[in-house]
Structures are given as structure tokens and as C-alpha cells.
Coordinates of C-alpha atoms and ligand atoms in Angstrom, one line a residue:
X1304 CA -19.4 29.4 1.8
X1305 CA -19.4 32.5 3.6
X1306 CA -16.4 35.3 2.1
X1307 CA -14.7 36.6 5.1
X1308 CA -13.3 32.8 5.5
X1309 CA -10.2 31.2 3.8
X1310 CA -10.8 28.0 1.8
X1311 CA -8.5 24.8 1.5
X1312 CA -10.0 22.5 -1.1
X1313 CA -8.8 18.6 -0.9
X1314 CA -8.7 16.8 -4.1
X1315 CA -9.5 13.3 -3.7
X1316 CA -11.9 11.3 -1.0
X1317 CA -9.5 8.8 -0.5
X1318 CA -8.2 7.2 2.8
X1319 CA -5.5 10.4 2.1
X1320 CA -7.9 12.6 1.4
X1321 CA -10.6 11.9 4.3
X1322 CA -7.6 11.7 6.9
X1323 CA -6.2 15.1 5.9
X1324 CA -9.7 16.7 5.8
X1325 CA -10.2 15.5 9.4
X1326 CA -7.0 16.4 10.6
X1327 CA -7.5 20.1 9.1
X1328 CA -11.0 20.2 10.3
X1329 CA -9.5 19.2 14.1
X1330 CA -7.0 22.0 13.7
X1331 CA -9.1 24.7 12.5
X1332 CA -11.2 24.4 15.5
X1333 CA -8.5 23.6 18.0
X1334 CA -7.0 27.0 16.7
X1335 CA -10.3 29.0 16.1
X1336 CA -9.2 29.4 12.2
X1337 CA -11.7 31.1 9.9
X1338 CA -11.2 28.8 7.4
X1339 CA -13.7 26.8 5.0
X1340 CA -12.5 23.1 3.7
X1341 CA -14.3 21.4 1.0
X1342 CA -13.3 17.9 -0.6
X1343 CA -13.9 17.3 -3.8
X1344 CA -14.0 13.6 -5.2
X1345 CA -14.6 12.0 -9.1
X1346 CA -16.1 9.2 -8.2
X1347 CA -19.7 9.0 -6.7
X1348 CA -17.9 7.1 -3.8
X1349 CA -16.0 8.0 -1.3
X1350 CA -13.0 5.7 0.1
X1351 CA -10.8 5.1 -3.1
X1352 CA -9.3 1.6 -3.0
X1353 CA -10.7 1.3 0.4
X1354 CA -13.9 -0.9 -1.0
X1355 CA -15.6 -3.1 1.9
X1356 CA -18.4 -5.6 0.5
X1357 CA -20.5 -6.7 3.5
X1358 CA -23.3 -9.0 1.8
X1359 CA -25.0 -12.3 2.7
X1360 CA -22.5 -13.2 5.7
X1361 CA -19.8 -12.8 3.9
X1362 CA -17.3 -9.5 4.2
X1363 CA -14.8 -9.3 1.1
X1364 CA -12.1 -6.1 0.6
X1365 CA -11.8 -5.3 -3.3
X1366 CA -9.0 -3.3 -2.3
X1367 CA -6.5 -3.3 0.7
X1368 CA -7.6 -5.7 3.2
X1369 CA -5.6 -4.9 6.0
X1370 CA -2.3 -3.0 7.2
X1371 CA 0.5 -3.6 10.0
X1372 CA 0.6 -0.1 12.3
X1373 CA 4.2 0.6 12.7
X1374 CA 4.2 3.7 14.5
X1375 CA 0.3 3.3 15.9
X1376 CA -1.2 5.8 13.5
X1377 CA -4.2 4.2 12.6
X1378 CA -4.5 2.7 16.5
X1379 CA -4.7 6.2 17.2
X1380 CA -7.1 7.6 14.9
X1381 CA -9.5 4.5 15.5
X1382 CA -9.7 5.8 19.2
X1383 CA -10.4 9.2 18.3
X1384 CA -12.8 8.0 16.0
X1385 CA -13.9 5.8 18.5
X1386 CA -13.5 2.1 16.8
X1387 CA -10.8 1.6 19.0
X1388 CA -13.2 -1.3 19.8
X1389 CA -13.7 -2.3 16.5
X1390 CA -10.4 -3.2 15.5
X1391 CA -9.4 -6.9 14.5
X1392 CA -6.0 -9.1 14.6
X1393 CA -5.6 -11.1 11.9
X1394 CA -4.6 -14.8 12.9
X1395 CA -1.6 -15.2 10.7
X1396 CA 0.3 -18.2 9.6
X1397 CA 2.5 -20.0 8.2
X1398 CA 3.4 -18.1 5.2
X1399 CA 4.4 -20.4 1.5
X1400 CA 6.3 -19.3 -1.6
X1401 CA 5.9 -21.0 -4.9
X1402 CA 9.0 -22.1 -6.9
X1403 CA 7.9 -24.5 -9.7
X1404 CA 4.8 -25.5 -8.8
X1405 CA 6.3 -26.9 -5.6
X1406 CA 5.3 -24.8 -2.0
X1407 CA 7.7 -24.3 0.6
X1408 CA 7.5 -22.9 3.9
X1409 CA 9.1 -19.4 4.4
X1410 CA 11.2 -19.8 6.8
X1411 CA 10.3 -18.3 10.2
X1412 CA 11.9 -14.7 11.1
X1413 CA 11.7 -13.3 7.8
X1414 CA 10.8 -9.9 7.9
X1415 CA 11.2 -7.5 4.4
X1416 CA 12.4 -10.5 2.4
X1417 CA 15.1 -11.1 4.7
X1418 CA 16.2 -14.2 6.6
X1419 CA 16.7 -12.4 10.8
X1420 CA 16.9 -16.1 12.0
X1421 CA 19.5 -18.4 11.3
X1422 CA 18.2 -21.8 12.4
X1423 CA 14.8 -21.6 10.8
X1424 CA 16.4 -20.4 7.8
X1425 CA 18.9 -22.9 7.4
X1426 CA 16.8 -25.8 8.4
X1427 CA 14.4 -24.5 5.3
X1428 CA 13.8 -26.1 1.9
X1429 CA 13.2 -22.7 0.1
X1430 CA 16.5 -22.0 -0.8
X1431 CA 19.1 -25.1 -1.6
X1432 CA 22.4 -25.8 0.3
X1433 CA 24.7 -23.8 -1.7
X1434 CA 21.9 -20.6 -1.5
X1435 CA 22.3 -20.9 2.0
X1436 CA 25.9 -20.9 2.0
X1437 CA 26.1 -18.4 -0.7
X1438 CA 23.8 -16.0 1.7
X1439 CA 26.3 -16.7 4.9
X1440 CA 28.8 -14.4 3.6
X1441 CA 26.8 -11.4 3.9
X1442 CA 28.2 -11.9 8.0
X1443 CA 31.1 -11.8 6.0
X1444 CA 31.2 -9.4 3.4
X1445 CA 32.7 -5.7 3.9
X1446 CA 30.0 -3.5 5.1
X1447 CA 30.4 -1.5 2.0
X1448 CA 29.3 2.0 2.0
X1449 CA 25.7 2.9 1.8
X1450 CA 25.8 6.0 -0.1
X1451 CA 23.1 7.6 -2.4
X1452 CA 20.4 5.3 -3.6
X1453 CA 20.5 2.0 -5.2
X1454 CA 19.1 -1.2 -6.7
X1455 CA 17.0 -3.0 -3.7
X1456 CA 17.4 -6.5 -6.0
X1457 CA 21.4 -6.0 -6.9
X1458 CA 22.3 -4.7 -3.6
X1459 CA 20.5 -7.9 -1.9
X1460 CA 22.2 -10.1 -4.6
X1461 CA 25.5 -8.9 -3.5
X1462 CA 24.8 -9.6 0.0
X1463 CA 22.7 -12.7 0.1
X1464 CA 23.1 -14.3 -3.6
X1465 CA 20.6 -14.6 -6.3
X1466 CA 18.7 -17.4 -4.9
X1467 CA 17.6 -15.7 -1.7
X1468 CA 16.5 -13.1 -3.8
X1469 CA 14.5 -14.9 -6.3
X1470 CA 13.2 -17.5 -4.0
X1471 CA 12.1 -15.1 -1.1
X1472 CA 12.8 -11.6 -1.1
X1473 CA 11.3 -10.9 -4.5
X1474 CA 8.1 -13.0 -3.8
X1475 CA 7.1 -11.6 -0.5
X1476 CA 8.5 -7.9 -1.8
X1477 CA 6.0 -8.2 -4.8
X1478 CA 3.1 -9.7 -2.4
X1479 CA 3.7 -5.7 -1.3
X1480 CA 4.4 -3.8 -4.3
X1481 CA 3.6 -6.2 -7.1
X1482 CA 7.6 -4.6 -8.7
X1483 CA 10.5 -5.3 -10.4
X1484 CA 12.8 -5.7 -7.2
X1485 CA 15.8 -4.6 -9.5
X1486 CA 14.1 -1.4 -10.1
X1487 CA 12.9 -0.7 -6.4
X1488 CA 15.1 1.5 -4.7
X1489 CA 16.9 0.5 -1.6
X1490 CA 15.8 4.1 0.5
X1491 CA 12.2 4.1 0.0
X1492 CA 12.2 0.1 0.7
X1493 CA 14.1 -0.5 3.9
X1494 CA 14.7 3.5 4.6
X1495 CA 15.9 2.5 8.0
X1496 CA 19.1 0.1 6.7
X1497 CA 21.7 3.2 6.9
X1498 CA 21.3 3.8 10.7
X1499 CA 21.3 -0.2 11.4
X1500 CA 23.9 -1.1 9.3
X1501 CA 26.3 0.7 11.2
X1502 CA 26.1 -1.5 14.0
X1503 CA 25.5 -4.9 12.2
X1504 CA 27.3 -7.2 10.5
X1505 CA 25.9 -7.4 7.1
X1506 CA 22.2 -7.1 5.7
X1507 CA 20.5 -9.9 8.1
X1508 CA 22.2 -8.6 10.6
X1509 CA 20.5 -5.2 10.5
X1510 CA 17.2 -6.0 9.5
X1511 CA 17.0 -8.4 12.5
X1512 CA 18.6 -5.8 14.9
X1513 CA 15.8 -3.1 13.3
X1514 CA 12.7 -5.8 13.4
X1515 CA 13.6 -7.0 17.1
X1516 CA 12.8 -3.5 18.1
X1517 CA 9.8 -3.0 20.7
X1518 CA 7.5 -1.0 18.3
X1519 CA 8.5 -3.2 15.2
X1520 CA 7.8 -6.3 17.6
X1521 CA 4.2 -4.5 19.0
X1522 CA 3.6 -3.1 16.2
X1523 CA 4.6 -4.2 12.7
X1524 CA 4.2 -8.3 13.1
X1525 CA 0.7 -8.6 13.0
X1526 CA -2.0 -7.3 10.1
X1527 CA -5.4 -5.5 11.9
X1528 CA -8.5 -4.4 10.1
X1529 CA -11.9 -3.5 11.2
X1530 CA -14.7 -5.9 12.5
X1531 CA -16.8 -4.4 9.7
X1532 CA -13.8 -4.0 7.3
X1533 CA -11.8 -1.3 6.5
X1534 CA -14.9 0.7 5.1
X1535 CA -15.5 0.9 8.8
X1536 CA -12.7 3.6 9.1
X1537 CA -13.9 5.3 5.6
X1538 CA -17.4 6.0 7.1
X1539 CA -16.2 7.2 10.4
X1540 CA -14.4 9.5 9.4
X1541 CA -17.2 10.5 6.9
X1542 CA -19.2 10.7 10.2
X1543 CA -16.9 13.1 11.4
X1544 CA -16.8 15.8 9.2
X1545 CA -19.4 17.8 9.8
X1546 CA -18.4 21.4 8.9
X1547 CA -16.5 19.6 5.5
X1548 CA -18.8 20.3 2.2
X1549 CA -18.0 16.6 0.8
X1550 CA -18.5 16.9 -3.1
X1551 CA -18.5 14.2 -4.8
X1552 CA -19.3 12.4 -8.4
X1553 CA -17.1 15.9 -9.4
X1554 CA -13.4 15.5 -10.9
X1555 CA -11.0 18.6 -10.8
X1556 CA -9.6 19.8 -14.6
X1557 CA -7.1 22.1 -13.8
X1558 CA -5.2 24.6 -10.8
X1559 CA -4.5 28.2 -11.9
X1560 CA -3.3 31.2 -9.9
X1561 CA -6.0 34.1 -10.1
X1562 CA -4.8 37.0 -7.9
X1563 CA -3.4 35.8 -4.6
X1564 CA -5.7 33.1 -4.7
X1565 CA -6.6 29.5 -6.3
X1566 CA -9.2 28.5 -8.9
X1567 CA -9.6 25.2 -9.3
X1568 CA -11.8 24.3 -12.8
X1569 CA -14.1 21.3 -12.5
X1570 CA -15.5 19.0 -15.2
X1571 CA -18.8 20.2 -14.7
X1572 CA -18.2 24.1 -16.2
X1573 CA -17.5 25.2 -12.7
X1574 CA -14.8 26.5 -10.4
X1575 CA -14.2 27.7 -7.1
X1576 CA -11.6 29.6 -5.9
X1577 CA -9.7 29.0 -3.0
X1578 CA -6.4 29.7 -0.7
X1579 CA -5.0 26.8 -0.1
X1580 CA -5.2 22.7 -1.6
X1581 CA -4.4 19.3 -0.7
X1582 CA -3.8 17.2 -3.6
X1583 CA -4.7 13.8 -2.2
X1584 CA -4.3 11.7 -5.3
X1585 CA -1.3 10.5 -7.2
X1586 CA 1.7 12.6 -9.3
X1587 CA -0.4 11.1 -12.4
X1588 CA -3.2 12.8 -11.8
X1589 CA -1.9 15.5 -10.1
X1590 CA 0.3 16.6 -12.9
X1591 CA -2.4 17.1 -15.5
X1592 CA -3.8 20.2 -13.2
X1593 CA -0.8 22.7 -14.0
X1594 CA 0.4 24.3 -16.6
X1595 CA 3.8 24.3 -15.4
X1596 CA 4.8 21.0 -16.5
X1597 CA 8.4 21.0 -14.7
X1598 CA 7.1 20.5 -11.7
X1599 CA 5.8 16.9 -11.9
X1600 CA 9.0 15.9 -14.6
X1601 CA 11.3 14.1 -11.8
X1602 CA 8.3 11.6 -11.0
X1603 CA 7.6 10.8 -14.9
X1604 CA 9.2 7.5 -15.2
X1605 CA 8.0 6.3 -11.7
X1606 CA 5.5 3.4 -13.0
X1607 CA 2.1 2.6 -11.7
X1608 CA 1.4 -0.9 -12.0
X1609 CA -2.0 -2.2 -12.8
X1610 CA -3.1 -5.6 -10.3
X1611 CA -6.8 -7.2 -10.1
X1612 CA -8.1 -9.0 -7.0
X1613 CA -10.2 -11.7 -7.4
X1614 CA -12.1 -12.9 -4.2
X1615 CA -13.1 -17.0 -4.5
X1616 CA -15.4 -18.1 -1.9
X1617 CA -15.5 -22.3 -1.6
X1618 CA -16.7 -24.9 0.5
X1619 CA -14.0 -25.6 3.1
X1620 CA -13.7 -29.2 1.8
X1621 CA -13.2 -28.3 -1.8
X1622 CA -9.4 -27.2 -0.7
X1623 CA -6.7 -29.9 0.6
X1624 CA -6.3 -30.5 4.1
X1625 CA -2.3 -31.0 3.3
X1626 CA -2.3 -26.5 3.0
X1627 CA -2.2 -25.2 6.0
X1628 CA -1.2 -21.6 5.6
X1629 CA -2.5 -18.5 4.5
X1630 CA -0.9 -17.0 2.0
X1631 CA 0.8 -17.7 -0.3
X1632 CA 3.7 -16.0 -2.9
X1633 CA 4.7 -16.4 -6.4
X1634 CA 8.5 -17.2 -7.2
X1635 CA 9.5 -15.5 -10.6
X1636 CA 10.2 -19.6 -11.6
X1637 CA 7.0 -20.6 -11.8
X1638 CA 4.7 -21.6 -14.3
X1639 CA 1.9 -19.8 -12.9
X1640 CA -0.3 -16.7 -13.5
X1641 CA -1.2 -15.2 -10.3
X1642 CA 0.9 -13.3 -8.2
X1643 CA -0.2 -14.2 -4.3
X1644 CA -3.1 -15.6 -2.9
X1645 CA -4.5 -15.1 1.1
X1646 CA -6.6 -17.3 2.8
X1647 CA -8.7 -14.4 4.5
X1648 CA -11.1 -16.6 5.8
X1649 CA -8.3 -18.3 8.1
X1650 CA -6.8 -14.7 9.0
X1651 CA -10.6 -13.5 9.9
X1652 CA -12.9 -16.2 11.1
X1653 CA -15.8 -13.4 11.3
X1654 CA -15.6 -12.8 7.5
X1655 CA -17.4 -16.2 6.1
X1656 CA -19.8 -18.7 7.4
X1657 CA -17.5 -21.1 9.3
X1658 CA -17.9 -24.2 6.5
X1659 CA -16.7 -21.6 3.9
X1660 CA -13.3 -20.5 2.7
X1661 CA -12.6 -16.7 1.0
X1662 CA -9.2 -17.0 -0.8
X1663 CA -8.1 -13.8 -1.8
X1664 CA -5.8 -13.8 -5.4
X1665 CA -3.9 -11.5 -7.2
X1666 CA -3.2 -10.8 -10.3
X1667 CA -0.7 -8.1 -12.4
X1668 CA 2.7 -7.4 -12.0
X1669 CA 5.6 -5.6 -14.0
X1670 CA 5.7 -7.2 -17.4
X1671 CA 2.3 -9.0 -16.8
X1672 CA 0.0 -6.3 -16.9
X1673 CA -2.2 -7.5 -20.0
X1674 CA -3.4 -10.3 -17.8
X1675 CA -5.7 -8.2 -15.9
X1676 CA -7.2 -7.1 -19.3
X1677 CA -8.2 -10.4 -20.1
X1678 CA -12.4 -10.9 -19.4
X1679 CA -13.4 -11.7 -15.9
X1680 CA -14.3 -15.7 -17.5
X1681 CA -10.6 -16.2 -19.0
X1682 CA -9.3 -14.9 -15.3
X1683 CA -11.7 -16.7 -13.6
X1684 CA -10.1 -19.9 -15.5
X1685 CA -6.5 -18.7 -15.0
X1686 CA -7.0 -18.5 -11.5
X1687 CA -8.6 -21.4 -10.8
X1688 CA -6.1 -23.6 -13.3
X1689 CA -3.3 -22.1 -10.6
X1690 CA -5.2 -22.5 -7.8
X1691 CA -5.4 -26.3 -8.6
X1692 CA -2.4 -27.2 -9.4
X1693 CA -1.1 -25.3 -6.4
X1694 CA -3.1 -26.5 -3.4
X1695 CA -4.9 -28.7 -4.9
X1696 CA -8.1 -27.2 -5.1
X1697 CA -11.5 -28.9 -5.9
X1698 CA -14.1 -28.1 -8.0
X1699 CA -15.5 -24.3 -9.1
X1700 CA -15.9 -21.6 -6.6
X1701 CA -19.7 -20.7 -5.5
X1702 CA -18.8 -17.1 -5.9
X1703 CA -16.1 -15.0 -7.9
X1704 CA -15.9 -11.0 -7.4
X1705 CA -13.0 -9.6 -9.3
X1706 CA -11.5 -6.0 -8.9
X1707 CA -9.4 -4.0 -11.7
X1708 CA -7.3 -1.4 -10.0
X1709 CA -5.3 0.2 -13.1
X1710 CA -2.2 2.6 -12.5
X1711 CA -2.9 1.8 -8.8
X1712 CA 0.6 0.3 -7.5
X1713 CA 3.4 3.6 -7.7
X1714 CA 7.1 1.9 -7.8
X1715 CA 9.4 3.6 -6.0
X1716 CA 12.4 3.1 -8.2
X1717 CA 16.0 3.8 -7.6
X1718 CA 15.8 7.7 -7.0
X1719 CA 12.5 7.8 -5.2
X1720 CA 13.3 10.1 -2.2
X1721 CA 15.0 12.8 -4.3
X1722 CA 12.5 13.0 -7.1
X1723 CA 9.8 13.2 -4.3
X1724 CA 11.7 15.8 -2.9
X1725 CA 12.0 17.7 -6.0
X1726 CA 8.6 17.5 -7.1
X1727 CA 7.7 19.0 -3.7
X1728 CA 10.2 21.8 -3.7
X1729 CA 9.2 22.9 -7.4
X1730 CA 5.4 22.6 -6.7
X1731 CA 6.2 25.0 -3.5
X1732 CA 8.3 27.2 -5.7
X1733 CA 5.1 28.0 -8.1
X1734 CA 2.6 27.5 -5.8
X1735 CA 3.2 27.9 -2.1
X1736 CA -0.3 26.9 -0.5
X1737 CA -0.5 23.8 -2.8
X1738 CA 0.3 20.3 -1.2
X1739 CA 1.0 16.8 -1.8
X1740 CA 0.0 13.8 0.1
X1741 CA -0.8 10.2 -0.5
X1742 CA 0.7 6.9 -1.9
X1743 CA 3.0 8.3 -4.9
X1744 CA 5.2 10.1 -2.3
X1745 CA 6.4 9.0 0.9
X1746 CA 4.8 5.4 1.4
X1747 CA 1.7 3.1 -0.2
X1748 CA 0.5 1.5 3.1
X1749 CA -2.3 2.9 4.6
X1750 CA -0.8 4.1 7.6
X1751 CA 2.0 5.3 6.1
X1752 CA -1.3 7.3 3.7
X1753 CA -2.3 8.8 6.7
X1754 CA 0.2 10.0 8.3
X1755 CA 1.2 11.8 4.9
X1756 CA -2.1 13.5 5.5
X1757 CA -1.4 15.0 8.6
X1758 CA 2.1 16.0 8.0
X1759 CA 0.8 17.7 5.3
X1760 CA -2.2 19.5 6.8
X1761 CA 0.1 20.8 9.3
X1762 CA 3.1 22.4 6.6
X1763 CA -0.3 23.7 5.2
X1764 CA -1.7 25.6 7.7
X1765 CA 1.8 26.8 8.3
X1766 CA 2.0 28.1 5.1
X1767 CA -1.4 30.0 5.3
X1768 CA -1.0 31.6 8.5
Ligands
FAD879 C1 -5.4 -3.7 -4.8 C2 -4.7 -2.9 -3.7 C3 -4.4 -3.5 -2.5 C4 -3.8 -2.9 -1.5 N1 -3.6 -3.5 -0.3 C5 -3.1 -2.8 0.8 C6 -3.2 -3.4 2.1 O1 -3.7 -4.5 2.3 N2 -2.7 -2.7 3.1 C7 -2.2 -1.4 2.9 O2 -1.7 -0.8 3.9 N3 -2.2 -0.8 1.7 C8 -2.7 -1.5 0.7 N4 -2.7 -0.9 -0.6 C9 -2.3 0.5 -0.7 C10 -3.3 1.5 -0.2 O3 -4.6 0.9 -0.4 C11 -3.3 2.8 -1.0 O4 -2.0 3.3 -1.0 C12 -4.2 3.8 -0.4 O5 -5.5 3.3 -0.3 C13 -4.2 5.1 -1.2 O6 -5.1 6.0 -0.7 P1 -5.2 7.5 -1.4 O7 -6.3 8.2 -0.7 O8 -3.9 8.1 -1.3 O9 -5.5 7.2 -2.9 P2 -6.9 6.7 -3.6 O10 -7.5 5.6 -2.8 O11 -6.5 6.4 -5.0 O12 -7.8 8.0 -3.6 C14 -7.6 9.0 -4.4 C15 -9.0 9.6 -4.8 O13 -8.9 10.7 -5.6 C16 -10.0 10.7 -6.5 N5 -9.6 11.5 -7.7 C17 -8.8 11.1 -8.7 N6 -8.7 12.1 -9.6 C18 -9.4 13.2 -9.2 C19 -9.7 14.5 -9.6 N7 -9.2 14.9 -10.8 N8 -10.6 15.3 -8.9 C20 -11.1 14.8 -7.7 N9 -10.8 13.6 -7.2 C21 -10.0 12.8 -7.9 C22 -10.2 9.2 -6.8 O14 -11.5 9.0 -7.3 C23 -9.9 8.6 -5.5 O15 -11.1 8.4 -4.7 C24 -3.3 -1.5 -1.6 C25 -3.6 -0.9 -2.9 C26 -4.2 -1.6 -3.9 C27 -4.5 -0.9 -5.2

């Protein structure tokens, strides 16, 4: 690195980490900026979760596998990127939720947990007669005010009943964040309720008016990845940042102020010293780089839940004709282990050979973390004891690749959005050229990663102007 140029170091080579470096990178020469930008990245591997296994004809995600583009971010960044071309829609359908051993349809129109259509809903065998009277009264219930932050579980239980809740909302919520729905909070879930609700009647009534929206409709009902998996997206924008020194198989220890400038220490007896960082990895991690301990205190008690994928690949006829679906959800009233399962060779016929079938599982979830410290055998069997008695599954699976992703799932608990938004204004407070990005903060998806990123590079180069 040359001295007459500002640095900007990004921790992590994550899908945060990667999209912020490009986005810098663009804006540094868009603006003719002397500055420098380096990434540096513990593992030997770039891509964090993002982990695409292309091998023998078969293409399995350890990781994410997919993401809905709300707002078009990632449609946009695959066309700069050029993989506009590249991307895939996944052939969804007909969705299934477990409730004691039995599986049931969810109804059609349910978007975030929540019946929007009232026919299919009440035609369905998910939720029992009274349920579906009990969740009627939400079109009549007071409004009630929406102030400050709350329970997502006990405010839907007040508006659609307990049985709504634990028969779909909390399965398909968990399929997302693998939570305690009590303990997610209302604003980081379903930020948009406030601004709908004042125009509805009730909870159903506002998430359909928000999901019948053109962008939701374009945008947000169907899952896209990348002909070659989402690695595809990792290595292109690897591809693209040529004036970035990647370092990698290097962790960061700590982030001190030395003059009016940065040193970061790393784990191998170095440091560099720089103007300006991105920290693209979570509060957990993050908070072990500063003295100041404060800073990090309002996200302490946000949990990270630990999950494990395991990726079963079968002979088509080893599963039962009779399921028809492709994924599947796990009612808290089950007698089972796993969490959700996806039939990802039905959402992506390019994926497997066509007389083979990929089935996706997962397991973890609040209160049954241990499970994914169990040995990949005694998984193996849990998995496969569920999968039978679910669907009906034949016989052992000709291959078995199973992921542990520890402290990988932040919950955003009652409180979220203000504790994000203190952490943020005490880190700027002590350290004005240091920012946050990435899925402990303002969304887990991978779009919603992204666009963190370039929010984020932007307030940056602000800051060092
Ligand atoms: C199992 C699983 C399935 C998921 N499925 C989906 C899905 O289908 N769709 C979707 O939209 N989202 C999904 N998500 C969420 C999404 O994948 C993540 O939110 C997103 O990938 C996070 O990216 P990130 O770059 O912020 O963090 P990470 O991917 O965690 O990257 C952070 C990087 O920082 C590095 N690092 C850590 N400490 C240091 C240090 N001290 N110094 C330097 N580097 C460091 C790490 O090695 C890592 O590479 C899933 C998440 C998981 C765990």
C-alpha cells in the first residue's frame, strides 16, 4: 500500500463483507478517491455461510440456498455483475406443516405466518373450527395502538388465537429464523405493520393489503438462486475486485485508536493501520475488538441460535408418491426432531440427476440446540427416523452431507431496532470512521445483507470525506 492514500479495512469476506467491498471499490473510482481497501477474512474461504457444493451432478447449499428480492437488490447487483443470466426461479409448491405427526396443507395466501385469504384458509384442516373462528375476530377486534415494540407471538395471539399461532405462524416463522416467536419482536419482523394497519381492519387485513402490493407480488413470492448456486454470486464478485487486497486465512484481535487513525491487531503478530472500517460480521464478534465494552452492551442478550443442515440425496422412488410438496414445517406439537425440511430437488430440477431427490433438513432451534452437537451418525438416524414417519420415506439415503452453523441465527427480540440503534450511535460516538453492517443489525436475509453493505459504505465515505 502506497502512504499518500487513505485505507478502509473490511472485516469479514462474507456475502456483507464482499458486497460492501464492491460497493466502496465502485465509489472510490466513480469519485476518483485516493483511498486503499483491503478485506480481511479468518477463514481460508471466502463466502461465509454462502457454501455451494457442485460435485458429481449434484449441486447442494450448506448454507442459505436461496432468497426472495423484495426490493430487487440482488436482481440488480447480478446485472452489474453480469449473472443477470444466471439467475434461477425456484418452482415452489404446496407448502406442509407438521402437527402430530400428521401433515397438512398450509393454506394458500399465507404470507409471514398470516392467513391474507379467507376461503383457502377456512376451507383448511391446519387449524380446527373453533381456531378459525377464534382468528375471525381479529376483523373484529379494536385496532389497538401499535406503540413501542412488542411480543410478535403475544401480539398475534391476541389477534388470531393461540392455534393460528402454534399451528402456522410459528412453524413457517421458525422455517426463517429457527426462534422463539414469543421472543421475536413485532418491529424487526413485520416492520411495515404500523403504516398498514392504519388502513385495515385487523392483522390479516394488513398483511394482505401490504403483500398484494406490486413489488411484494413481483418481487417477494418467489425464491431465486443462481444456475451454479449461490457461490455463483460469491465468486463474481471475487472476480470483481481487482484493486481490493483480499486477505484471507487472517482473523482480526482487536481495534485501537493510534493518532487520528486505526490499527487493527491480527492473530498473526501483525497490524495495519488504517482510516476507516467495515465491520462485516456479527455484534459477537465484533464486540471482542474494543476496549470500550459499552458499546456493544444493548445487543448482549440478543441470542444466536446454533441450526445444522443436513442434505439427503435418495432415489426418487424411495419417497411416497402421496407428498407432493416441497417443504415442509415443524409444529411445536410434534414428536419430532427436525425443524423443516425442503425438497430442493423439486424447487430446482437442474440440481440432481432427474431419478434423484435432494431433501434439504434442518436441525436446531431455541431450547434444542444440543441436538446439533450430537455425531453426524446419531443425526443421520434422527433425521431419517422423522423423515419416515413423516412422508414415509424408504430405505437409507445414498449420500448424507451435514453442516454445523453455531451462533449463526441472531434473534431479533422485543427491542431489536433500538438496541441496534444504540449500538450504532455509541460505536460512532468513540469511533466515528468505524461501521456496522451485516445480519445482527438490520435484517438476516441475504438481500436485506447487502443492502446493509451499501448503506453502509455510503455513511462511510461520508464520514471520511
Ligand atoms: C444455515 C443458514 C441458512 C440460511 N438460509 C438463508 C436463505 O436461504 N436465504 C437468505 O436470504 N438467508 C439465509 N440465511 C441468512 C444469511 O445466509 C446470512 O444472514 C448471511 O449469509 C450473513 O452474511 P454475512 O456476510 O453478514 O456474515 P457471514 O456469512 O457470517 O460472514 C462473516 C465473515 O466474517 C469472518 N470473520 C469472523 N470473525 C472474523 C475476524 N475476527 N476477523 C476477520 N474475519 C472474521 C467469518 O469467517 C465470515 O466469513 C441463512 C443462514 C444460515 C446460517
Amino acid at each position: 500500500m502506497t502512504d499518500n492514500k487513505r485505507r478502509v479495512a473490511i472485516i469479514g469476506g462474507g456475502i456483507t463483507g464482499l458486497a460492501a467491498a464492491y460497493h466502496l471499490q465502485q465509489q472510490v473510482e466513480r469519485q476518483g478517491l485516493q483511498i486503499e481497501i483491503v478485506i480481511i477474512e479468518a477463514s481460508h474461504r471466502f463466502g461465509g455461510y454462502i457454501q455451494t457444493v457442485n460435485e458429481n451432478g449434484y449441486q447442494i447449499e450448506k448454507g442459505p440456498d436461496s432468497f426472495t428480492d423484495h426490493k430487487g437488490t440482488i436482481a440488480q447487483l447480478a446485472s452489474e455483475l453480469g449473472l443477470a443470466e444466471q439467475l434461477v426461479k425456484s418452482r415452489d409448491d404446496r407448502k406442509y406443516v407438521a402437527v402430530n405427526e400428521d401433515l397438512y396443507a398450509v393454506p394458500k395466501g399465507v404470507q409471514f405466518g398470516i392467513p391474507t385469504e379467507i376461503t383457502p384458509f377456512m376451507t383448511s384442516d391446519l387449524v380446527s373450527w373453533s381456531g378459525k373462528a377464534r382468528a375471525t375476530l381479529d376483523f373484529l377486534l379494536p385496532q389497538g395502538k401499535l406503540e413501542g415494540d412488542q411480543s410478535l407471538g403475544i401480539w398475534m395471539r391476541k389477534r388470531l388465537g393461540g392455534e393460528v399461532v402454534e399451528n402456522i405462524a410459528e412453524p413457517l416463522l421458525s422455517g426463517i429464523y429457527n426462534g422463539d416467536i414469543d421472543q421475536l419482536s413485532l418491529e424487526a419482523v413485520l416492520p411495515f405493520l404500523p403504516e398498514y394497519k392504519t388502513n385495515s381492519k385487523g392483522l390479516m387485513s394488513s398483511v394482505r393489503a401490504y403483500t398484494r402490493a406490486p413489488d411484494f407480488v413481483n418481487n417477494y413470492l418467489q425464491s431465486f438462486s443462481f444456475l451454479g448456486g449461490l457461490s455463483t454470486l460469491v465468486d463474481a464478485l471475487i472476480q470483481q475486485l481487482s484493486d481490493i487486497k483480499l486477505k484471507n486465512g487472517v482473523r482480526v484481535s482487536s481495534i485501537k485508536k493510534m493518532d487520528d487513525q486505526l490499527m487493527l491487531s491480527l492473530n498473526n503478530q501483525s497490524s495495519i493501520k488504517v482510516d476507516g472500517v467495515m465491520i462485516a460480521a456479527s455484534h459477537k464478534i465484533a464486540e471482542t475488538f474494543f476496549l470500550e465494552k459499552e458499546i456493544f452492551e444493548d445487543l448482549q442478550s440478543m441470542p444466536l441460535n446454533t441450526v445444522a443442515t443436513i442434505s439427503m440425496i435418495f432415489d426418487v422412488n424411495q419417497i411416497s408418491p402421496d407428498f407432493k410438496g416441497t417443504d415442509f414445517y415443524i409444529s411445536r406439537n410434534s414428536d419430532v426432531s427436525i425443524t423443516s425440511a425442503t425438497f430442493m430437488s423439486r424447487k430446482w430440477e437442474h440440481i440432481t440427476p432427474k431419478d434423484k431427490e435432494l431433501i434439504k433438513v434442518y436441525i436446531g432451534r431455541t431450547g434444542d440446540e444440543a441436538i446439533v452437537e450430537l455425531s453426524d451418525r446419531d443425526i443421520e438416524k434422527v433425521v431419517l427416523q422423522d423423515l419416515h414417519k413423516l412422508i414415509g420415506l424408504k430405505g437409507m439415503p445414498e449420500k448424507v452431507i451435514i453442516s454445523r452453523h453455531k451462533k449463526s441465527m441472531p434473534q431479533y427480540i422485543v427491542g431489536h431496532t433500538k438496541s441496534v440503534e444504540n449500538v450504532k450511535r455509541k460505536l460512532h460516538e468513540h469511533y466515528p470512521t468505524i461501521r456496522l453492517a451485516g445480519n445482527s443489525y438490520d435484517g438476516i436475509s441475504l438481500p436485506k445483507c447487502i443492502a446493509q453493505a451499501q448503506i453502509s459504505a455510503e455513511e462511510l465515505l461520508k464520514e471520511m470525506e
